[in-house]
Amino acid sequence: MSSREQDFLAGIDYLIEGNPWQQEVYRALCRLGVMEVLGPYQPVLVGTVPLDVDIPGSDLDVVCHVEQERREVFEALLKGTFGSCEDFEYAAREVDGLLRQVGRFRYEGWVVEIFGQPLPVEEQNGYRHMVVEHRLLELLDDKGREAIRSLKLQGFKTEPAFARLLRLEGDPYKELRDMYLWSPEQLGALAARLTE
């Protein structure tokens, strides 16, 4: 696990040293107190902002580990703490046999989505996708980051943008999730295809 991957799990302090956009996200999330409120659920900010491939309108996604027996407590926490935020919505549904709880709202212009699942954060798709994307961006450098941003500005979601750039076939979400278990050599060989 790289030091950046450890940073992802440790909180959001690494954003302080990021670009101005990441620093603003850090300040907004601190003002909201989201990481402290969700502390018992091991919250992790995932998605495009930690990776520095966000574009205007990107969401702030926070994934949490919510054990099945605490689902009602988590729901009450989301509604009680963030229910007064602009455009607040709460939904719960089963996805792949697991209950997924989502609180979505707007705060200081940012769309914040909080996901709770009865899985450790490191096993959740949002986290695994981000880690794989981080590893790939480390191999692709700034040109890869700019290519992903360009595809996102054309309307691609993040995982389909990576799939397009890397010429992956099949379901991009599944492909990237499966790549979480790849060795550095396998990821390096895939990234090297872009220079062929």
Coordinates of N, CA and C in Angstrom, one line a residue:
M1 N 0.8 -1.2 0.0 CA 0.0 0.0 0.0 C 0.9 1.2 0.0
S2 N 0.7 2.1 -1.0 CA 1.5 3.3 -1.1 C 1.1 4.3 0.1
S3 N 2.0 5.3 0.2 CA 1.7 6.3 1.3 C 0.4 7.1 1.0
R4 N 0.2 7.3 -0.3 CA -1.1 8.0 -0.7 C -2.3 7.2 -0.3
E5 N -2.2 5.9 -0.6 CA -3.4 5.0 -0.2 C -3.6 5.0 1.3
Q6 N -2.5 5.1 2.1 CA -2.6 5.2 3.5 C -3.3 6.5 3.9
D7 N -2.9 7.6 3.1 CA -3.5 8.9 3.4 C -5.0 8.8 3.1
F8 N -5.5 8.2 2.1 CA -6.9 8.1 1.8 C -7.7 7.5 3.0
L9 N -7.1 6.5 3.6 CA -7.8 5.8 4.7 C -7.7 6.6 6.0
A10 N -6.7 7.5 6.1 CA -6.4 8.2 7.4 C -7.2 9.5 7.6
G11 N -8.0 9.9 6.6 CA -8.8 11.1 6.7 C -8.6 12.0 5.5
I12 N -8.8 13.3 5.7 CA -8.7 14.2 4.5 C -7.6 15.2 4.7
D13 N -6.7 15.1 5.7 CA -5.6 16.1 5.9 C -4.7 16.2 4.7
Y14 N -4.5 15.1 3.9 CA -3.7 15.2 2.7 C -4.1 16.3 1.7
L15 N -5.4 16.6 1.8 CA -6.0 17.6 0.8 C -5.4 19.0 1.1
I16 N -4.9 19.2 2.3 CA -4.3 20.5 2.7 C -3.1 20.9 1.8
E17 N -2.4 19.8 1.4 CA -1.2 20.0 0.6 C -1.5 19.9 -0.9
G18 N -2.8 19.8 -1.3 CA -3.2 19.6 -2.7 C -3.3 20.9 -3.4
N19 N -4.0 20.8 -4.6 CA -4.2 22.0 -5.4 C -5.3 22.9 -4.7
P20 N -5.5 24.1 -5.2 CA -6.4 25.0 -4.5 C -7.8 24.5 -4.4
W21 N -8.3 23.7 -5.4 CA -9.6 23.1 -5.4 C -9.7 22.1 -4.2
Q22 N -8.6 21.2 -4.1 CA -8.6 20.2 -3.0 C -8.6 20.9 -1.7
Q23 N -7.8 22.0 -1.5 CA -7.8 22.7 -0.3 C -9.2 23.3 0.1
E24 N -9.9 23.8 -0.9 CA -11.3 24.3 -0.7 C -12.2 23.2 -0.3
V25 N -12.1 22.0 -0.9 CA -12.9 20.8 -0.4 C -12.6 20.5 1.0
Y26 N -11.3 20.5 1.4 CA -10.9 20.3 2.8 C -11.6 21.2 3.7
R27 N -11.5 22.5 3.4 CA -12.1 23.5 4.2 C -13.7 23.3 4.3
A28 N -14.3 23.0 3.2 CA -15.7 22.9 3.2 C -16.2 21.7 4.0
L29 N -15.4 20.5 3.9 CA -15.8 19.3 4.6 C -15.5 19.5 6.1
C30 N -14.5 20.3 6.5 CA -14.2 20.6 7.9 C -15.3 21.5 8.4
R31 N -15.8 22.5 7.7 CA -16.9 23.4 8.2 C -18.1 22.6 8.4
L32 N -18.4 21.6 7.5 CA -19.5 20.7 7.6 C -19.4 19.7 8.8
G33 N -18.1 19.4 9.1 CA -17.9 18.4 10.1 C -18.2 17.0 9.8
V34 N -18.2 16.7 8.5 CA -18.7 15.4 8.0 C -17.8 14.3 8.5
M35 N -16.5 14.4 8.5 CA -15.6 13.3 8.8 C -15.7 13.0 10.3
E36 N -15.9 14.1 11.1 CA -16.0 13.8 12.6 C -17.4 13.2 12.9
V37 N -18.4 13.7 12.3 CA -19.8 13.1 12.5 C -19.8 11.6 12.1
L38 N -19.2 11.3 11.0 CA -19.2 9.9 10.5 C -18.1 9.1 11.1
G39 N -17.3 9.6 12.0 CA -16.1 8.9 12.5 C -16.3 7.5 12.9
P40 N -17.4 7.1 13.6 CA -17.6 5.7 14.0 C -17.8 4.8 12.8
Y41 N -18.0 5.3 11.6 CA -18.2 4.5 10.4 C -17.1 4.5 9.4
Q42 N -15.9 4.8 9.9 CA -14.6 4.8 9.1 C -14.8 5.5 7.7
P43 N -15.2 6.8 7.7 CA -15.5 7.5 6.5 C -14.2 7.7 5.6
V44 N -14.4 7.6 4.3 CA -13.3 7.8 3.4 C -13.8 8.6 2.2
L45 N -13.2 9.7 1.9 CA -13.5 10.5 0.7 C -13.0 9.8 -0.5
V46 N -13.9 9.5 -1.4 CA -13.4 8.7 -2.6 C -13.8 9.6 -3.9
G47 N -13.4 9.1 -5.0 CA -13.8 9.7 -6.2 C -12.7 10.6 -6.8
T48 N -13.2 11.6 -7.6 CA -12.3 12.4 -8.4 C -11.4 13.5 -7.7
V49 N -12.0 14.0 -6.6 CA -11.2 15.1 -5.9 C -9.9 14.6 -5.3
P50 N -9.9 13.4 -4.6 CA -8.6 12.9 -4.1 C -7.6 12.6 -5.2
L51 N -8.1 12.3 -6.4 CA -7.3 11.9 -7.5 C -6.8 13.1 -8.3
D52 N -7.4 14.3 -8.1 CA -7.1 15.5 -8.9 C -7.5 15.3 -10.3
V53 N -8.7 14.7 -10.5 CA -9.2 14.6 -11.9 C -10.7 15.1 -11.9
D54 N -11.0 15.9 -10.9 CA -12.3 16.5 -10.8 C -12.5 17.6 -11.8
I55 N -13.8 17.8 -12.1 CA -14.1 18.9 -13.0 C -15.2 19.7 -12.4
P56 N -15.6 20.9 -12.9 CA -16.7 21.6 -12.2 C -17.9 20.7 -12.2
G57 N -18.6 20.7 -11.0 CA -19.8 19.9 -10.8 C -19.5 18.5 -10.3
S58 N -18.2 18.2 -10.0 CA -17.9 16.8 -9.4 C -18.5 16.8 -8.0
D59 N -19.0 15.6 -7.7 CA -19.5 15.3 -6.3 C -18.4 15.1 -5.3
L60 N -18.7 15.2 -4.1 CA -17.8 14.8 -3.0 C -18.5 13.5 -2.4
D61 N -17.9 12.4 -2.7 CA -18.4 11.1 -2.2 C -17.7 10.6 -1.0
V62 N -18.4 10.2 0.0 CA -17.8 9.7 1.2 C -18.4 8.3 1.5
V63 N -17.6 7.3 1.6 CA -18.1 5.9 1.8 C -17.9 5.6 3.3
C64 N -18.8 4.8 3.8 CA -18.8 4.4 5.2 C -19.1 2.9 5.4
H65 N -18.5 2.4 6.4 CA -18.8 1.0 6.8 C -19.9 1.0 7.9
V66 N -21.1 0.6 7.4 CA -22.3 0.6 8.3 C -22.8 -0.9 8.5
E67 N -22.5 -1.4 9.7 CA -23.0 -2.8 9.9 C -24.5 -2.9 9.9
Q68 N -25.0 -4.0 9.5 CA -26.4 -4.2 9.2 C -27.3 -3.8 10.5
E69 N -26.8 -4.1 11.6 CA -27.6 -3.8 12.8 C -27.5 -2.3 13.2
R70 N -26.7 -1.5 12.5 CA -26.6 -0.1 12.8 C -27.2 0.7 11.7
R71 N -27.9 0.1 10.8 CA -28.5 0.8 9.6 C -29.5 1.9 10.0
E72 N -30.3 1.6 11.0 CA -31.3 2.6 11.4 C -30.6 3.8 12.2
V73 N -29.6 3.5 12.9 CA -28.8 4.5 13.6 C -28.2 5.4 12.6
F74 N -27.6 4.8 11.5 CA -26.9 5.6 10.5 C -27.9 6.5 9.7
E75 N -29.1 5.9 9.4 CA -30.1 6.7 8.8 C -30.5 7.9 9.6
A76 N -30.7 7.7 10.9 CA -31.1 8.8 11.8 C -30.0 9.8 11.9
L77 N -28.7 9.4 11.9 CA -27.6 10.3 11.9 C -27.6 11.2 10.6
L78 N -27.7 10.5 9.5 CA -27.7 11.3 8.2 C -28.9 12.3 8.2
K79 N -30.1 11.9 8.6 CA -31.2 12.8 8.5 C -31.1 13.9 9.6
G80 N -30.7 13.5 10.8 CA -30.6 14.4 11.9 C -29.5 15.5 11.7
T81 N -28.4 15.1 11.1 CA -27.2 16.0 11.0 C -27.3 16.8 9.7
F82 N -27.7 16.1 8.6 CA -27.6 16.8 7.3 C -28.9 17.1 6.7
G83 N -30.0 16.7 7.3 CA -31.3 16.8 6.8 C -31.8 18.2 6.5
S84 N -31.2 19.2 7.2 CA -31.5 20.6 6.9 C -30.6 21.2 5.8
C85 N -29.7 20.5 5.3 CA -28.9 21.0 4.2 C -29.7 21.1 2.9
E86 N -29.3 21.9 2.0 CA -30.0 22.2 0.8 C -30.2 20.9 -0.1
D87 N -31.4 20.6 -0.6 CA -31.7 19.5 -1.5 C -31.4 18.1 -0.8
F88 N -31.5 18.0 0.5 CA -31.2 16.7 1.2 C -32.2 15.6 0.7
E89 N -31.6 14.5 0.4 CA -32.4 13.3 0.0 C -31.8 12.1 0.7
Y90 N -32.6 11.1 1.1 CA -32.1 9.9 1.6 C -32.7 8.7 0.9
A91 N -32.0 7.7 0.6 CA -32.5 6.5 -0.1 C -31.8 5.3 0.4
A92 N -32.5 4.2 0.5 CA -31.9 2.9 0.8 C -32.4 1.9 -0.1
R93 N -31.5 1.1 -0.6 CA -31.9 0.0 -1.5 C -30.8 -1.1 -1.5
E94 N -31.3 -2.3 -2.0 CA -30.3 -3.4 -2.0 C -29.6 -3.4 -3.4
V95 N -28.3 -3.5 -3.3 CA -27.5 -3.6 -4.5 C -26.6 -4.8 -4.4
D96 N -26.7 -5.8 -5.3 CA -25.9 -7.0 -5.2 C -26.0 -7.7 -3.9
G97 N -27.2 -7.7 -3.3 CA -27.5 -8.4 -2.1 C -27.1 -7.6 -0.8
L98 N -26.6 -6.4 -1.0 CA -26.2 -5.6 0.2 C -27.0 -4.3 0.3
L99 N -27.4 -4.0 1.5 CA -28.1 -2.7 1.7 C -27.2 -1.5 1.4
R100 N -27.6 -0.6 0.6 CA -26.8 0.6 0.4 C -27.7 1.8 0.8
Q101 N -27.1 2.6 1.7 CA -27.8 3.8 2.2 C -27.1 5.0 1.6
V102 N -27.8 6.0 1.2 CA -27.2 7.2 0.6 C -27.9 8.4 1.1
G103 N -27.1 9.3 1.6 CA -27.6 10.7 1.9 C -27.0 11.6 0.9
R104 N -27.8 12.4 0.3 CA -27.3 13.3 -0.8 C -27.8 14.7 -0.5
F105 N -26.9 15.7 -0.6 CA -27.3 17.1 -0.3 C -26.3 18.0 -0.9
R106 N -26.6 19.3 -0.9 CA -25.7 20.3 -1.4 C -25.3 21.2 -0.2
Y107 N -23.9 21.5 -0.2 CA -23.4 22.3 0.8 C -22.3 23.2 0.2
E108 N -22.6 24.5 0.4 CA -21.7 25.5 -0.1 C -21.3 25.3 -1.6
G109 N -22.3 24.9 -2.4 CA -22.2 24.7 -3.8 C -21.7 23.3 -4.2
W110 N -21.3 22.5 -3.2 CA -20.8 21.1 -3.5 C -22.0 20.2 -3.3
V111 N -22.0 19.2 -4.2 CA -23.0 18.0 -4.0 C -22.2 17.0 -3.2
V112 N -22.7 16.7 -2.0 CA -22.1 15.7 -1.1 C -23.0 14.4 -1.1
E113 N -22.3 13.3 -1.3 CA -23.1 12.0 -1.2 C -22.3 11.1 -0.2
I114 N -23.1 10.7 0.8 CA -22.6 9.8 1.8 C -23.2 8.4 1.6
F115 N -22.3 7.4 1.4 CA -22.8 6.0 1.2 C -22.4 5.2 2.4
G116 N -23.4 4.4 2.8 CA -23.1 3.4 3.9 C -23.5 2.0 3.4
Q117 N -22.5 1.1 3.6 CA -22.7 -0.3 3.2 C -22.2 -1.2 4.3
P118 N -22.7 -2.4 4.5 CA -22.2 -3.3 5.5 C -21.0 -4.1 5.0
L119 N -20.0 -3.3 4.5 CA -18.7 -3.8 4.1 C -17.6 -2.9 4.6
P120 N -16.5 -3.5 5.0 CA -15.4 -2.6 5.3 C -15.1 -1.7 4.1
V121 N -14.7 -0.4 4.3 CA -14.5 0.5 3.3 C -13.5 0.0 2.2
E122 N -12.5 -0.7 2.6 CA -11.5 -1.2 1.7 C -12.1 -2.3 0.7
E123 N -13.2 -2.8 1.0 CA -13.9 -3.8 0.2 C -15.0 -3.2 -0.7
Q124 N -15.2 -1.9 -0.5 CA -16.3 -1.3 -1.3 C -15.8 -0.8 -2.7
N125 N -16.7 -0.9 -3.7 CA -16.3 -0.6 -5.0 C -15.8 0.8 -5.2
G126 N -16.4 1.8 -4.5 CA -15.9 3.2 -4.7 C -14.5 3.4 -4.2
Y127 N -14.1 2.7 -3.1 CA -12.8 2.8 -2.7 C -11.8 2.1 -3.6
R128 N -12.2 0.9 -4.0 CA -11.3 0.1 -4.9 C -11.1 0.7 -6.2
H129 N -12.2 1.3 -6.8 CA -12.0 2.0 -8.0 C -11.0 3.2 -7.9
M130 N -11.1 3.9 -6.8 CA -10.2 5.1 -6.6 C -8.8 4.6 -6.4
V131 N -8.6 3.6 -5.7 CA -7.2 3.1 -5.5 C -6.6 2.6 -6.9
V132 N -7.3 1.9 -7.6 CA -6.8 1.5 -9.0 C -6.6 2.7 -9.8
E133 N -7.5 3.6 -9.8 CA -7.3 4.8 -10.6 C -6.1 5.6 -10.2
H134 N -5.9 5.7 -8.9 CA -4.7 6.3 -8.3 C -3.4 5.6 -8.8
R135 N -3.4 4.3 -8.8 CA -2.2 3.6 -9.2 C -1.9 3.8 -10.7
L136 N -3.0 3.8 -11.5 CA -2.9 4.1 -12.9 C -2.4 5.5 -13.2
L137 N -2.9 6.4 -12.5 CA -2.4 7.8 -12.7 C -1.0 8.0 -12.3
E138 N -0.5 7.3 -11.3 CA 0.9 7.3 -11.0 C 1.8 6.9 -12.1
L139 N 1.3 5.9 -12.9 CA 2.0 5.4 -14.1 C 1.8 6.3 -15.3
L140 N 0.7 6.9 -15.4 CA 0.4 7.7 -16.6 C 0.8 9.2 -16.5
D141 N 1.2 9.6 -15.3 CA 1.6 11.0 -15.0 C 0.6 12.0 -15.5
D142 N 1.0 13.3 -15.7 CA 0.1 14.4 -15.9 C -0.6 14.2 -17.2
K143 N 0.0 13.6 -18.3 CA -0.8 13.4 -19.5 C -2.0 12.6 -19.3
G144 N -1.9 11.5 -18.5 CA -3.0 10.7 -18.2 C -4.1 11.4 -17.5
R145 N -3.6 12.2 -16.5 CA -4.6 13.0 -15.7 C -5.4 14.0 -16.6
E146 N -4.7 14.6 -17.5 CA -5.3 15.6 -18.4 C -6.2 14.9 -19.4
A147 N -5.9 13.7 -19.8 CA -6.7 12.9 -20.7 C -8.0 12.5 -20.0
I148 N -7.9 12.1 -18.8 CA -9.1 11.7 -18.0 C -10.0 12.9 -17.8
R149 N -9.4 14.1 -17.4 CA -10.2 15.3 -17.3 C -10.9 15.6 -18.6
S150 N -10.2 15.5 -19.7 CA -10.8 15.9 -21.0 C -12.0 15.0 -21.3
L151 N -11.8 13.7 -21.1 CA -12.9 12.7 -21.3 C -14.1 13.0 -20.4
K152 N -13.8 13.4 -19.1 CA -14.9 13.8 -18.2 C -15.6 15.0 -18.7
L153 N -14.9 16.0 -19.2 CA -15.5 17.2 -19.7 C -16.4 16.9 -21.0
Q154 N -16.1 15.8 -21.6 CA -16.9 15.4 -22.8 C -18.2 14.6 -22.3
G155 N -18.3 14.4 -21.0 CA -19.5 13.7 -20.5 C -19.3 12.3 -20.0
F156 N -18.1 11.8 -20.0 CA -17.8 10.4 -19.5 C -17.8 10.5 -18.0
K157 N -18.3 9.5 -17.3 CA -18.1 9.3 -15.9 C -16.7 8.8 -15.7
T158 N -16.2 8.8 -14.5 CA -14.8 8.5 -14.2 C -14.4 7.1 -14.7
E159 N -15.1 6.1 -14.3 CA -14.7 4.7 -14.7 C -14.7 4.5 -16.2
P160 N -15.8 4.9 -16.9 CA -15.8 4.8 -18.3 C -14.7 5.6 -19.0
A161 N -14.3 6.7 -18.4 CA -13.2 7.5 -18.9 C -11.9 6.8 -18.9
F162 N -11.6 6.1 -17.7 CA -10.4 5.3 -17.6 C -10.5 4.1 -18.6
A163 N -11.6 3.5 -18.7 CA -11.8 2.4 -19.7 C -11.5 2.8 -21.1
R164 N -12.0 4.0 -21.5 CA -11.8 4.5 -22.8 C -10.3 4.8 -23.0
L165 N -9.7 5.5 -22.1 CA -8.3 5.8 -22.2 C -7.4 4.6 -22.3
L166 N -7.7 3.5 -21.5 CA -6.9 2.3 -21.5 C -7.3 1.3 -22.5
R167 N -8.4 1.6 -23.2 CA -8.9 0.7 -24.3 C -9.4 -0.7 -23.6
L168 N -10.1 -0.5 -22.5 CA -10.6 -1.7 -21.8 C -12.0 -2.1 -22.5
E169 N -12.2 -3.4 -22.6 CA -13.5 -3.8 -23.1 C -14.3 -4.3 -21.9
G170 N -15.7 -4.4 -22.1 CA -16.5 -4.9 -21.1 C -17.0 -3.8 -20.1
D171 N -17.6 -4.2 -19.0 CA -18.1 -3.2 -18.0 C -17.0 -2.5 -17.3
P172 N -16.8 -1.2 -17.5 CA -15.7 -0.5 -16.9 C -15.6 -0.6 -15.4
Y173 N -16.8 -0.6 -14.8 CA -16.8 -0.7 -13.3 C -16.3 -2.0 -12.8
K174 N -16.7 -3.1 -13.5 CA -16.2 -4.4 -13.1 C -14.7 -4.6 -13.5
E175 N -14.3 -4.1 -14.6 CA -12.9 -4.2 -15.0 C -12.0 -3.5 -14.0
L176 N -12.3 -2.3 -13.6 CA -11.5 -1.5 -12.7 C -11.5 -2.2 -11.3
R177 N -12.7 -2.7 -10.9 CA -12.7 -3.4 -9.6 C -11.8 -4.6 -9.6
D178 N -11.8 -5.3 -10.7 CA -11.0 -6.5 -10.8 C -9.5 -6.2 -10.8
M179 N -9.2 -5.0 -11.3 CA -7.8 -4.6 -11.4 C -7.2 -4.2 -10.0
Y180 N -8.1 -4.1 -9.0 CA -7.6 -3.8 -7.7 C -6.6 -4.8 -7.2
L181 N -6.8 -6.1 -7.6 CA -5.9 -7.2 -7.2 C -4.7 -7.4 -8.1
W182 N -4.6 -6.6 -9.2 CA -3.5 -6.7 -10.1 C -2.2 -6.3 -9.4
S183 N -1.1 -6.9 -9.9 CA 0.3 -6.6 -9.5 C 0.7 -5.3 -10.1
P184 N 1.7 -4.6 -9.5 CA 2.3 -3.4 -10.2 C 2.7 -3.7 -11.6
E185 N 3.2 -4.9 -11.8 CA 3.7 -5.3 -13.2 C 2.6 -5.3 -14.2
Q186 N 1.5 -5.9 -13.7 CA 0.3 -6.0 -14.6 C -0.2 -4.6 -15.0
L187 N -0.3 -3.7 -13.9 CA -0.8 -2.4 -14.2 C 0.2 -1.6 -15.1
G188 N 1.5 -1.8 -14.8 CA 2.5 -1.2 -15.7 C 2.4 -1.6 -17.1
A189 N 2.2 -2.9 -17.4 CA 2.0 -3.3 -18.7 C 0.8 -2.7 -19.4
L190 N -0.3 -2.6 -18.7 CA -1.5 -2.0 -19.2 C -1.2 -0.5 -19.6
A191 N -0.6 0.2 -18.7 CA -0.3 1.6 -18.9 C 0.7 1.8 -20.1
A192 N 1.6 0.9 -20.2 CA 2.6 1.0 -21.3 C 1.9 0.8 -22.7
R193 N 0.8 0.2 -22.7 CA 0.1 0.1 -24.0 C -0.2 1.4 -24.7
L194 N -0.4 2.4 -23.8 CA -0.7 3.8 -24.3 C 0.4 4.4 -25.1
T195 N 1.6 4.0 -24.9 CA 2.7 4.6 -25.6 C 3.1 3.8 -26.8
E196 N 2.4 2.7 -27.1 CA 2.8 1.8 -28.2 C 2.2 2.4 -29.5

